[in-house]
PDB file of C-alpha atoms in Angstrom:
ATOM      1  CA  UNK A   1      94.294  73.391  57.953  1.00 46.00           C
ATOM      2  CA  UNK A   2      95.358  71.127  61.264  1.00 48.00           C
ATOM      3  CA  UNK A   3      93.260  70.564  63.596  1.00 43.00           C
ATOM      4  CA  UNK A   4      95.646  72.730  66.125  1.00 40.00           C
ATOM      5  CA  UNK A   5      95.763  75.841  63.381  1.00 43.00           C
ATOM      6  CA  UNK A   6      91.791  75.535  63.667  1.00 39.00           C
ATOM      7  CA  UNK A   7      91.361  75.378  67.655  1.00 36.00           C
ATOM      8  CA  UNK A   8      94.321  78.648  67.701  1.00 37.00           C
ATOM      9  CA  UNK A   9      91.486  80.680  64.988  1.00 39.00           C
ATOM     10  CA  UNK A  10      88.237  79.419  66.696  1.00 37.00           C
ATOM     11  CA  UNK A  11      89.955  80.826  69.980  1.00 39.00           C
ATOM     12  CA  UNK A  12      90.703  84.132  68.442  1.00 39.00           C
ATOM     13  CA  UNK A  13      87.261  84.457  67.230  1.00 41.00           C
ATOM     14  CA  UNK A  14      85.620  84.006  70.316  1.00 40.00           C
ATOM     15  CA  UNK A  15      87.894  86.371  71.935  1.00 35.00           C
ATOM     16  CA  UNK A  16      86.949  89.446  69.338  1.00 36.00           C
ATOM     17  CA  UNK A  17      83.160  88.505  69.507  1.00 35.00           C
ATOM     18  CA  UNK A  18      82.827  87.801  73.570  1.00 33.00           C
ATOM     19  CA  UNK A  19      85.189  90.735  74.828  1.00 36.00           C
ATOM     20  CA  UNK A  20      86.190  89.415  78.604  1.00 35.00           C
ATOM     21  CA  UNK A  21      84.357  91.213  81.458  1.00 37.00           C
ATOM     22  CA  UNK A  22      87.337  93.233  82.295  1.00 38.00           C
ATOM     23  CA  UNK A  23      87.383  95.254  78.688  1.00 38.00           C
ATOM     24  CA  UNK A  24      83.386  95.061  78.652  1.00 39.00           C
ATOM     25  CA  UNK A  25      83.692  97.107  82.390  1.00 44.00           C
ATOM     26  CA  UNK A  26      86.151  99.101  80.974  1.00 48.00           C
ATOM     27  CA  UNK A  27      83.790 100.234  78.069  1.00 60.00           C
ATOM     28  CA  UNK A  28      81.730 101.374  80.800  1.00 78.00           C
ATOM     29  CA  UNK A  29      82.613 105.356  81.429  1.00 94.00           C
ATOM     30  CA  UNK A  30      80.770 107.776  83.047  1.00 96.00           C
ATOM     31  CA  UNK A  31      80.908 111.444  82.174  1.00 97.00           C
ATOM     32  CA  UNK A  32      80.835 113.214  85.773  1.00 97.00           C
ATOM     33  CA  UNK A  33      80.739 112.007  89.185  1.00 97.00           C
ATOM     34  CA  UNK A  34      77.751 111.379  89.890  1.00 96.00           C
ATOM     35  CA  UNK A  35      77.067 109.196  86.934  1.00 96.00           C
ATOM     36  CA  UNK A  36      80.239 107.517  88.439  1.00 95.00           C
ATOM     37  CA  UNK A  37      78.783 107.067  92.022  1.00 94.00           C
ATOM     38  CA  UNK A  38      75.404 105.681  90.441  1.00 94.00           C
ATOM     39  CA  UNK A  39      77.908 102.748  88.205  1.00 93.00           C
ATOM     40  CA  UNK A  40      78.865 101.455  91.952  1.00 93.00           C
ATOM     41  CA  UNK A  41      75.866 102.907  94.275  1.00 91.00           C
ATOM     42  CA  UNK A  42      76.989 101.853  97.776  1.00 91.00           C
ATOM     43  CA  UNK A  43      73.347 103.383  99.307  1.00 88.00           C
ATOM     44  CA  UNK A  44      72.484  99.983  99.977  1.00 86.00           C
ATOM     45  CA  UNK A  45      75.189  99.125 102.071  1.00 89.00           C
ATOM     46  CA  UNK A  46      74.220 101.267 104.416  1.00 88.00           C
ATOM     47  CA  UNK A  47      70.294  99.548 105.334  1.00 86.00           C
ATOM     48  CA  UNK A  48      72.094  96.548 106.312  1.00 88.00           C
ATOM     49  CA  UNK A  49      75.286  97.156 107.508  1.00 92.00           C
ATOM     50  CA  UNK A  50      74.592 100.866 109.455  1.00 93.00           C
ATOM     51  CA  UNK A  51      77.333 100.153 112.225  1.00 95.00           C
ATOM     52  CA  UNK A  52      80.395  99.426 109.422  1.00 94.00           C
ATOM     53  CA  UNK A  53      79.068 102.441 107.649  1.00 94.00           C
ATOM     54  CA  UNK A  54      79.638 104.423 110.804  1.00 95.00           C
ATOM     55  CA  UNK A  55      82.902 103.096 111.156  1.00 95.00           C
ATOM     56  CA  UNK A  56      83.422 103.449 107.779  1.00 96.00           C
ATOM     57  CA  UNK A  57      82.505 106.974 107.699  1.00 95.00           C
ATOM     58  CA  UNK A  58      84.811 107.870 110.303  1.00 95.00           C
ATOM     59  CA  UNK A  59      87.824 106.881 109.036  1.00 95.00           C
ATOM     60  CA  UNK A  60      90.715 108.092 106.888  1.00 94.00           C
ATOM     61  CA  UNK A  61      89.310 105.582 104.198  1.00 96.00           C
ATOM     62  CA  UNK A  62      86.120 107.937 103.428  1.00 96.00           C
ATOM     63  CA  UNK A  63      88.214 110.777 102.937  1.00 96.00           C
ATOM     64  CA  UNK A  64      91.107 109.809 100.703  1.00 96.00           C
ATOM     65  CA  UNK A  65      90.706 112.308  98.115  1.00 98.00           C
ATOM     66  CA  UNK A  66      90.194 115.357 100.511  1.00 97.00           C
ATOM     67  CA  UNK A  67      92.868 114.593 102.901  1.00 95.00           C
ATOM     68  CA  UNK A  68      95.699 113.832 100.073  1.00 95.00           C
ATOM     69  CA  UNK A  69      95.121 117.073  97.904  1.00 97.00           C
ATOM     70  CA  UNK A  70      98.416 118.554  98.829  1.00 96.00           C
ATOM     71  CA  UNK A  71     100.511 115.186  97.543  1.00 95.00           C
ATOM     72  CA  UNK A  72      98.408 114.757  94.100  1.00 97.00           C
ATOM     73  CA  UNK A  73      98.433 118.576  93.632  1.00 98.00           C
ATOM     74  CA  UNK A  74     102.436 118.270  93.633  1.00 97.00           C
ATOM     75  CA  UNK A  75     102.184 115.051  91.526  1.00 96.00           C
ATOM     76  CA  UNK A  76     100.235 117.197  89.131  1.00 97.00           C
ATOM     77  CA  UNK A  77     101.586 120.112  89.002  1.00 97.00           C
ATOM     78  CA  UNK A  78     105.124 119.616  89.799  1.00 96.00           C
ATOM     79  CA  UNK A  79     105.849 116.250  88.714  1.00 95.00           C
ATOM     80  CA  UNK A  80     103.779 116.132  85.693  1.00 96.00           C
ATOM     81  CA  UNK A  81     103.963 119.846  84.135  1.00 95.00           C
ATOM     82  CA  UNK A  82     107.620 120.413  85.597  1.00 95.00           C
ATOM     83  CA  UNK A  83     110.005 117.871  85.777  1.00 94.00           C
ATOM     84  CA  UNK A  84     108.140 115.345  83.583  1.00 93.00           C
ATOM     85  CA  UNK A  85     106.806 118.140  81.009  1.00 95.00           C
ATOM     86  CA  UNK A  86     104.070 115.510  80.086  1.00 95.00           C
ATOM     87  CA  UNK A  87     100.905 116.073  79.595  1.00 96.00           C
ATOM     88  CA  UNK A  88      97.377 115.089  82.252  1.00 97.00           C
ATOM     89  CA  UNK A  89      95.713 111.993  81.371  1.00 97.00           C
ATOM     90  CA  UNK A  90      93.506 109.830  83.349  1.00 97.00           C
ATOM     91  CA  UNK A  91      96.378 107.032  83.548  1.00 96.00           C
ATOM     92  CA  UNK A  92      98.721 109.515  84.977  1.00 96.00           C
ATOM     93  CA  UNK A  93      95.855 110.499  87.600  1.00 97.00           C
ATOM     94  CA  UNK A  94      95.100 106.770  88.368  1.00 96.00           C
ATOM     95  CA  UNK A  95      98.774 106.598  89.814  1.00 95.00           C
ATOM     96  CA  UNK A  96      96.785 108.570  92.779  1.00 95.00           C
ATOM     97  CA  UNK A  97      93.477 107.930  91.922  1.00 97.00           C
ATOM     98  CA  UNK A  98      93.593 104.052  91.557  1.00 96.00           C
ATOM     99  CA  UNK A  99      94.255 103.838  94.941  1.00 95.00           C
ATOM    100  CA  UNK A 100      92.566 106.630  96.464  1.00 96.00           C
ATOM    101  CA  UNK A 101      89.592 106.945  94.485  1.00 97.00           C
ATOM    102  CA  UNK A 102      89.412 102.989  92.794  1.00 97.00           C
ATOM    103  CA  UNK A 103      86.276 104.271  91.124  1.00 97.00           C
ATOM    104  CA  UNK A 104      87.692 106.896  89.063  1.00 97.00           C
ATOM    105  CA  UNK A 105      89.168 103.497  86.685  1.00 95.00           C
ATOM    106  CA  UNK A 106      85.413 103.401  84.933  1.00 96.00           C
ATOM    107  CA  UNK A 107      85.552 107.349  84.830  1.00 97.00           C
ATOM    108  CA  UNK A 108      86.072 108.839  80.722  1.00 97.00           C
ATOM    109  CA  UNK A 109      89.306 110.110  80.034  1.00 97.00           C
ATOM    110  CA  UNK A 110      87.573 113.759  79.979  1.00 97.00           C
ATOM    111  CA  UNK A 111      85.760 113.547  83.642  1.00 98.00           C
ATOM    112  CA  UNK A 112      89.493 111.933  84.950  1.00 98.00           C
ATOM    113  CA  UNK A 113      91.301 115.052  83.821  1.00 98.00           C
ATOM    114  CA  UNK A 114      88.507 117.576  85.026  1.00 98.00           C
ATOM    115  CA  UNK A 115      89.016 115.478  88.117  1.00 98.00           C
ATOM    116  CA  UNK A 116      92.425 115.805  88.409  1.00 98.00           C
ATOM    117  CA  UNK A 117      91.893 119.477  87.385  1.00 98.00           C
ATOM    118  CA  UNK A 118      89.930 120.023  90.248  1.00 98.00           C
ATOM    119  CA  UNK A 119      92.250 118.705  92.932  1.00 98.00           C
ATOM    120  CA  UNK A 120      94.817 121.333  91.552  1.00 98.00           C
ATOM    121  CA  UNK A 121      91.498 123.813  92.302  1.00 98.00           C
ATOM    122  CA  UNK A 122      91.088 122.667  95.409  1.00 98.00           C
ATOM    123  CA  UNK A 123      94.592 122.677  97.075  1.00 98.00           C
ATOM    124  CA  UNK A 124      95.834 126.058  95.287  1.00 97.00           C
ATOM    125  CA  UNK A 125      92.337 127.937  95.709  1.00 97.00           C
ATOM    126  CA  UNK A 126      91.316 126.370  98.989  1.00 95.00           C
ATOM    127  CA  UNK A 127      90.042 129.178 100.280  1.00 96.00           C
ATOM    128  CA  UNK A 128      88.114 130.944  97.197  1.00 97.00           C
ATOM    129  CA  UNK A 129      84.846 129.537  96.067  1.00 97.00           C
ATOM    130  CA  UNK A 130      86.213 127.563  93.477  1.00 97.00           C
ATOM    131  CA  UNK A 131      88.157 125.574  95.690  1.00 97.00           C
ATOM    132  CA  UNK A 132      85.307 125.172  98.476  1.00 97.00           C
ATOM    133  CA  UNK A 133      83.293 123.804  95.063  1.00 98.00           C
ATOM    134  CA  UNK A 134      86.111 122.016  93.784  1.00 98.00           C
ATOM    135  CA  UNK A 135      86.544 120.205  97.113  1.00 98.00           C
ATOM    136  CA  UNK A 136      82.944 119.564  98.190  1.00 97.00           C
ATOM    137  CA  UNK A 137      82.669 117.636  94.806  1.00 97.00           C
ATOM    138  CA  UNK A 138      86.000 115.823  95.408  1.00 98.00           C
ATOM    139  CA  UNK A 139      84.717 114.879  98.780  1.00 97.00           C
ATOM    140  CA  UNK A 140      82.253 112.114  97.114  1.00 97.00           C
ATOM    141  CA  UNK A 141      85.157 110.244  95.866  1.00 98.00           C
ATOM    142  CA  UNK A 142      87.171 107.931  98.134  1.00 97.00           C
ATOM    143  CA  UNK A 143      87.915 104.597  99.108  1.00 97.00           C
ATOM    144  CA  UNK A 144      84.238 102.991  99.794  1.00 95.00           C
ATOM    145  CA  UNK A 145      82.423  99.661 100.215  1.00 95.00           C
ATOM    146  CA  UNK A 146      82.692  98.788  96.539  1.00 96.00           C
ATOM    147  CA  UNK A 147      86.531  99.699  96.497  1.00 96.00           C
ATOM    148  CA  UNK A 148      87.583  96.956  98.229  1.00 96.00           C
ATOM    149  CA  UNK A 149      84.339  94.542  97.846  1.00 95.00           C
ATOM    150  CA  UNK A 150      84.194  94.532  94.045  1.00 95.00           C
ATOM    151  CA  UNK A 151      86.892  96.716  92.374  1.00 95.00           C
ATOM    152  CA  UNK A 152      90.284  95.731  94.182  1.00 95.00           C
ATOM    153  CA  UNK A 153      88.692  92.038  95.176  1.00 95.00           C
ATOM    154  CA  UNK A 154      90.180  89.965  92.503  1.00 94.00           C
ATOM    155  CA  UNK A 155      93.375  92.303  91.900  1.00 93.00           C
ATOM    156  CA  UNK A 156      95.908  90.451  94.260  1.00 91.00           C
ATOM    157  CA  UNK A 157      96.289  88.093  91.321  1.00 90.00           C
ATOM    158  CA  UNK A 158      93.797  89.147  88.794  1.00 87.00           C
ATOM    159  CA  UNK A 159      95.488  86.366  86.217  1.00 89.00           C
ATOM    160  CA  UNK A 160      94.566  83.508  88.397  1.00 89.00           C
ATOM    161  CA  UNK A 161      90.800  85.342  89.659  1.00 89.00           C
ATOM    162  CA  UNK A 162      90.132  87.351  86.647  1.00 90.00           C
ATOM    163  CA  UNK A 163      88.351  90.880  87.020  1.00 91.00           C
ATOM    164  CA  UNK A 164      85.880  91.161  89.430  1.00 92.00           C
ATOM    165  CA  UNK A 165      81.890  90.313  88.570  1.00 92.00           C
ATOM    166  CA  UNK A 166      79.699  92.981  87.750  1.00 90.00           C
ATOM    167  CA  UNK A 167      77.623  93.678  91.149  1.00 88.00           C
ATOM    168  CA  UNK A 168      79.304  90.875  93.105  1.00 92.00           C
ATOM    169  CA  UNK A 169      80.452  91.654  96.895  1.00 93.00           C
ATOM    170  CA  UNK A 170      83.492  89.837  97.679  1.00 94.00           C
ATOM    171  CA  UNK A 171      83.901  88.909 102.012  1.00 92.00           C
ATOM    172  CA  UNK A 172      86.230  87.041 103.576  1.00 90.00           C
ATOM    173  CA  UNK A 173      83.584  84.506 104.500  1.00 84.00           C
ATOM    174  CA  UNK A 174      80.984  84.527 101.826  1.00 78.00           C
ATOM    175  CA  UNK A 175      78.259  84.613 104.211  1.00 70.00           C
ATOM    176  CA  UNK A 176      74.517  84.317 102.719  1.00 63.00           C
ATOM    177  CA  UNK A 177      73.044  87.717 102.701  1.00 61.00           C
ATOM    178  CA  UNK A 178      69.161  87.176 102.642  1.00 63.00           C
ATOM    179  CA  UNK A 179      69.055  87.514  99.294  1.00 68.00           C
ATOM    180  CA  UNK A 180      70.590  91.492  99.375  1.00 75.00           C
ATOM    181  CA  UNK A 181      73.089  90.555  97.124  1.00 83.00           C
ATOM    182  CA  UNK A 182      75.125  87.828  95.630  1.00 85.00           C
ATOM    183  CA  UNK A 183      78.284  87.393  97.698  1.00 90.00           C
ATOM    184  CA  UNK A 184      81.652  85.433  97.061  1.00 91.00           C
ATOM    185  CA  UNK A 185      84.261  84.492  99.295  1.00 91.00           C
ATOM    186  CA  UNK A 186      87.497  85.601  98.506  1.00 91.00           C
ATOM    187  CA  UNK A 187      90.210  84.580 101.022  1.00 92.00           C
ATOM    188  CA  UNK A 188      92.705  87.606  99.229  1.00 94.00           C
ATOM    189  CA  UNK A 189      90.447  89.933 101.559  1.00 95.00           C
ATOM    190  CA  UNK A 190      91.950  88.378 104.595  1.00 94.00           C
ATOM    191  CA  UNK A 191      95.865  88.256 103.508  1.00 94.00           C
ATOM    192  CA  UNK A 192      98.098  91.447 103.580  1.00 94.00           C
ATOM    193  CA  UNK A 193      98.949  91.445  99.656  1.00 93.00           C
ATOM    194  CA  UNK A 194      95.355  92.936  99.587  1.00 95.00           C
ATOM    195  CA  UNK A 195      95.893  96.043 101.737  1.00 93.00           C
ATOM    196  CA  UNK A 196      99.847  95.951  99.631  1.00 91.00           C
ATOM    197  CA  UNK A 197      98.038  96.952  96.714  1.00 91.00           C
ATOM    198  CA  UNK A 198      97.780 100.223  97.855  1.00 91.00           C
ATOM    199  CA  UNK A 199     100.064 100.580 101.362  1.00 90.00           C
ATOM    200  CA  UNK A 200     102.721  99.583  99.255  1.00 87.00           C
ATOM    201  CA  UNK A 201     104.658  99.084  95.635  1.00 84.00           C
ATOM    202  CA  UNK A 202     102.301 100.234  93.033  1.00 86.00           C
ATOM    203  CA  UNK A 203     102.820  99.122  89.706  1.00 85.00           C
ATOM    204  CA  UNK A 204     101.521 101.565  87.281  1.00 88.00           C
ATOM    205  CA  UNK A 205      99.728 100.600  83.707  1.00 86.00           C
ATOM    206  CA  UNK A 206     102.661 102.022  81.769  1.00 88.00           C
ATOM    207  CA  UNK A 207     105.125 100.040  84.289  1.00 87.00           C
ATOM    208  CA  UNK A 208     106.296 102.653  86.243  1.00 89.00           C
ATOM    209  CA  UNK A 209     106.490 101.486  89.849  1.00 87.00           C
ATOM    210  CA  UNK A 210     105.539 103.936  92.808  1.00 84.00           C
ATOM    211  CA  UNK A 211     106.721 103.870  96.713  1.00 80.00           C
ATOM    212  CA  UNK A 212     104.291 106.106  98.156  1.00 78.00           C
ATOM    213  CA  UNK A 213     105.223 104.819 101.280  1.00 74.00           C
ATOM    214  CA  UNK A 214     107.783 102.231 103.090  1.00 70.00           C
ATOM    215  CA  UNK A 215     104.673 100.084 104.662  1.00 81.00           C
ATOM    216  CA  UNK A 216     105.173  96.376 102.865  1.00 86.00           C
ATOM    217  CA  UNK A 217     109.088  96.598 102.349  1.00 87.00           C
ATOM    218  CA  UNK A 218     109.261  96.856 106.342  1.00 88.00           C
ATOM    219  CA  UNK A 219     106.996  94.573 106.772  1.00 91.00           C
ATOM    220  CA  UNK A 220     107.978  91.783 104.490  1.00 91.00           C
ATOM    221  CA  UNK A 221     111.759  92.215 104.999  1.00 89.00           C
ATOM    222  CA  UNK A 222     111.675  93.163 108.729  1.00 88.00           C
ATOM    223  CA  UNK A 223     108.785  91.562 110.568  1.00 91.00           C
ATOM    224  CA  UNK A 224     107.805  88.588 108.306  1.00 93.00           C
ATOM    225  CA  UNK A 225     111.335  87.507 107.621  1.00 92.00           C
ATOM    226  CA  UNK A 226     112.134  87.677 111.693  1.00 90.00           C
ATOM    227  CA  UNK A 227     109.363  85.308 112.033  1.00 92.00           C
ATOM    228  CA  UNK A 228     106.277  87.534 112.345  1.00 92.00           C
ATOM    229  CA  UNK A 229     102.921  86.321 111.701  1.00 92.00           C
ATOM    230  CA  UNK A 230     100.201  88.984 111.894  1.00 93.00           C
ATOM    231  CA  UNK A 231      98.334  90.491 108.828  1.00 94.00           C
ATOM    232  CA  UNK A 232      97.462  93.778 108.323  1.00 93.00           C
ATOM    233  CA  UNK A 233      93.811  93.151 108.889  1.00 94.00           C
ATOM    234  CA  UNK A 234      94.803  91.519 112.559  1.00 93.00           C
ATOM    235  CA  UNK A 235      95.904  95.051 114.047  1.00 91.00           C
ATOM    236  CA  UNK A 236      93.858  97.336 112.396  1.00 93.00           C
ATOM    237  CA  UNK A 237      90.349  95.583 111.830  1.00 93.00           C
ATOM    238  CA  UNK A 238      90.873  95.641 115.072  1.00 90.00           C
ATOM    239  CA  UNK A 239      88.000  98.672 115.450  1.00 91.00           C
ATOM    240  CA  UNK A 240      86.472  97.565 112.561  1.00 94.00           C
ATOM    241  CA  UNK A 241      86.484  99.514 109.185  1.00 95.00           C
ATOM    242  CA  UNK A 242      87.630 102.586 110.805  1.00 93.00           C
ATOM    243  CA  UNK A 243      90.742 100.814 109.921  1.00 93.00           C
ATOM    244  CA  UNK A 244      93.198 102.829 112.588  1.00 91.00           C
ATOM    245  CA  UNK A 245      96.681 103.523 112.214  1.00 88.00           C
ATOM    246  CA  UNK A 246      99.025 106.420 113.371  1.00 85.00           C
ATOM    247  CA  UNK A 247      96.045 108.883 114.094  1.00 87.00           C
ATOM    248  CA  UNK A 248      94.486 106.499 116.898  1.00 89.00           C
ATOM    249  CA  UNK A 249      96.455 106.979 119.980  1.00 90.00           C
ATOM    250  CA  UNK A 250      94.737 103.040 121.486  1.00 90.00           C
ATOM    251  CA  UNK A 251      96.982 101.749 117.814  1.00 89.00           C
ATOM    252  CA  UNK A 252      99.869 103.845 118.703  1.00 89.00           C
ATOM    253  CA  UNK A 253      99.947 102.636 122.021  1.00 89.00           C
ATOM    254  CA  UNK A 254      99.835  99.052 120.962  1.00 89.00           C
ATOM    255  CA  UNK A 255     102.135  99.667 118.231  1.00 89.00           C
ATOM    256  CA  UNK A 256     104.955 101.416 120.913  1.00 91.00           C
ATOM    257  CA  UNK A 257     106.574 100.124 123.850  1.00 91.00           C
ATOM    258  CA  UNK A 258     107.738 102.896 126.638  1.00 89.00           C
ATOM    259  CA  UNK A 259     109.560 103.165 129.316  1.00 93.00           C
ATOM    260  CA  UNK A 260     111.094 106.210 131.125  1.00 95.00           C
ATOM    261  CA  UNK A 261     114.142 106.252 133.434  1.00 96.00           C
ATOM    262  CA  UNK A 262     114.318 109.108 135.774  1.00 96.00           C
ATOM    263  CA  UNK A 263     117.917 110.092 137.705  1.00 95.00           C
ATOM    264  CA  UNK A 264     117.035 112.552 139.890  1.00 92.00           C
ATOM    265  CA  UNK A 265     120.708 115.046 140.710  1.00 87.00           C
ATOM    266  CA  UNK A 266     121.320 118.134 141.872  1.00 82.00           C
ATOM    267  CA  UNK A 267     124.400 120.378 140.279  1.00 73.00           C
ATOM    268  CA  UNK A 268     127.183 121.535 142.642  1.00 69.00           C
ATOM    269  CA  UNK A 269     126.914 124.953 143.733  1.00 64.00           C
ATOM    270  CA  UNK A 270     128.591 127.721 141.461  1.00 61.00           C
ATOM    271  CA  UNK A 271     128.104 129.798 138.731  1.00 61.00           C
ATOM    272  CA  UNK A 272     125.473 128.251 136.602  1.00 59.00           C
ATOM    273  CA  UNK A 273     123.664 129.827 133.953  1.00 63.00           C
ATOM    274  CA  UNK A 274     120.395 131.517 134.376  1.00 64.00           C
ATOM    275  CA  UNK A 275     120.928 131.187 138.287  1.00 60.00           C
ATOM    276  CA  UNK A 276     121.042 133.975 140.510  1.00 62.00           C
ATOM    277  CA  UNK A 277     122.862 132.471 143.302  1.00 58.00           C
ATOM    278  CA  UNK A 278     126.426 131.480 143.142  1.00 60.00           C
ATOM    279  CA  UNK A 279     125.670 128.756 146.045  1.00 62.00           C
ATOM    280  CA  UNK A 280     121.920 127.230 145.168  1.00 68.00           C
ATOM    281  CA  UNK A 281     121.545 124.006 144.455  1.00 74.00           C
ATOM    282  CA  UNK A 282     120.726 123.253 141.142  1.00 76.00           C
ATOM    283  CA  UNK A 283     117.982 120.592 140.943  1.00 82.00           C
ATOM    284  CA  UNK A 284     118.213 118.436 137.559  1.00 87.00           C
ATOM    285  CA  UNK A 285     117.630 114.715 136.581  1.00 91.00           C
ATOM    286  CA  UNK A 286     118.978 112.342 133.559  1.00 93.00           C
ATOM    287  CA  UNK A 287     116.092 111.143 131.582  1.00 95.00           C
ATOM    288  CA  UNK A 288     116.516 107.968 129.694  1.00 96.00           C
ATOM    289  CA  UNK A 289     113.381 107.055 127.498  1.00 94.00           C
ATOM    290  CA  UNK A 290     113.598 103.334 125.670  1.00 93.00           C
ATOM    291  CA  UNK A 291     110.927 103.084 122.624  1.00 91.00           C
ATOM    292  CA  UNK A 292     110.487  99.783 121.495  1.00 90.00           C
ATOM    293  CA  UNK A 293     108.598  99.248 117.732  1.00 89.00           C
ATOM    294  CA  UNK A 294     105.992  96.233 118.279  1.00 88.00           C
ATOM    295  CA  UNK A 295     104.186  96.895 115.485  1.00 89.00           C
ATOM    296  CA  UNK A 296     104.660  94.754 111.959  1.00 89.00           C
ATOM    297  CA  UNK A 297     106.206  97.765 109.876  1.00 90.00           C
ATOM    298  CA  UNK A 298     108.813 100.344 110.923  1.00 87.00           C
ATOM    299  CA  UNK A 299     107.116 103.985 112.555  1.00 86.00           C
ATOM    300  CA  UNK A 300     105.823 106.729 111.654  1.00 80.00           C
ATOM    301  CA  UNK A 301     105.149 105.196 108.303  1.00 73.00           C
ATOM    302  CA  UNK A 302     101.704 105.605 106.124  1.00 59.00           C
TER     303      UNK A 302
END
């Protein structure tokens, strides 16, 4: 046997007996939410870091299960049982979930379809018990400080990073923490083809690609191409983690330029419409209004 034939066997055996961290995480499934939650416990967060927890809290981030039921119902229920006629699995839910709820990856294929059961609950029974139920236990999944921190960290180009380490927090700077907890930098944090894993092209497991929305396409084609410069994370870390977008009027403003023309007139006298008078005066104007899109993407968008 050459030396080469005996390296390529070696390799292979060290592969079956030390599994890689990302299939050893995978192995890792809990068997309802909670047991979920406690696999990436984000309690500690808050003693340190109260102020981005309030932010946090606040935004559209902490409730991206609960405020998306009516989309992944369809995807469920239409897509899947109607056109598709196929069957729900926990990698058809993580086409929502992956995104929405990152956690829901280290969930067992049973507790991902009872999830995915319950959002149908939720939306269609919404105002039953059930669906109160359904949607106060859906409400404890969402995109939190492990989400981005640990389980999407490394995922810009997991080939070149590899998954992300077991109980590691991932910053932009890598700052020391005091001994709280072991922190790496990871520069990805600070780039838009972080926040693209999600506000963009999603590429499936199974390959399928998904456009939920037209956010990096505009943005990469449009603004980056004309010369742009600005991340994602320049405009709206702007507050913080409350990460604001189309539902913060301050972001919309910045985001829109306006200006209103006003032509005051006044009509001829004669037979107008609605008026009386064959001889008044009609006041009227000619309103021209000029929007101008400063943001990096095209609007309304999501």
């Amino acid at each position: 046997m050459g030396t080469l034939h005996k390296f390529i066997v070696l390799t292979a055996c060290c592969i079956l007996l030390f599994p890689s961290a990302a299939v050893q995480a995978e192995q890792k499934q809990a068997e309802t939410i909670d047991e979920l939650l406690e696999m990436f416990d984000e309690s500690n967060c808050l003693e340190c870091h109260e102020e981005i927890h309030s932010q946090w809290s606040d935004s559209w981030h902490s409730k991206a299960v609960v405020s998306s039921l009516g989309g992944m119902h369809n995807f469920i229920e239409i897509g899947l049982k109607k056109e598709w006629e196929a069957p729900l699995t926990k990698g058809q839910l993580l086409k929502c979930l992956d995104c929405h709820a990152p956690v829901v990856n280290f969930a067992s294929e049973e507790l991902a379809v009872k999830i995915g059961e319950m959002i149908v609950t939720a939306f269609k029974e919404k105002d039953s018990a059930a669906g109160k139920a359904a949607k106060e236990e859906l409400a404890k999944l969402n995109v939190g400080c492990l989400a981005c921190h640990n389980i999407k960290a490394t995922e810009v180009a997991r080939g070149y990073n590899g998954p992300a380490e077991e109980n590691m927090i991932y910053g932009p700077r890598g700052d020391e923490t005091d001994g709280a907890h072991e922190t790496l930098q990871s520069d990805d944090l600070t780039r838009s083809a972080f926040c693209m894993q999600c506000h963009g092209i999603y590429k499936a497991a199974d390959g399928e690609t998904i456009n939920c929305n037209t956010l990096s396409g505009s943005y990469l084609n449009s603004y980056i191409a004309n010369g742009g410069s600005k991340t994602c994370q320049d405009c709206h870390l702007e507050k913080g983690h409350l990460f604001p977008g189309g539902h913060d009027i301050d972001t919309v403003r910045q985001g829109l330029g306006l200006q209103v023309e006003i032509n005051p007139y006044q009509h001829l006298p004669g037979k107008i419409a609605g008026v009386k008078s064959d001889t008044s005066w009609v006041p009227s104007a000619v309103v021209t209004v000029f929007i101008d899109n400063k943001s990096g993407h095209r609007i309304p968008d999501g």
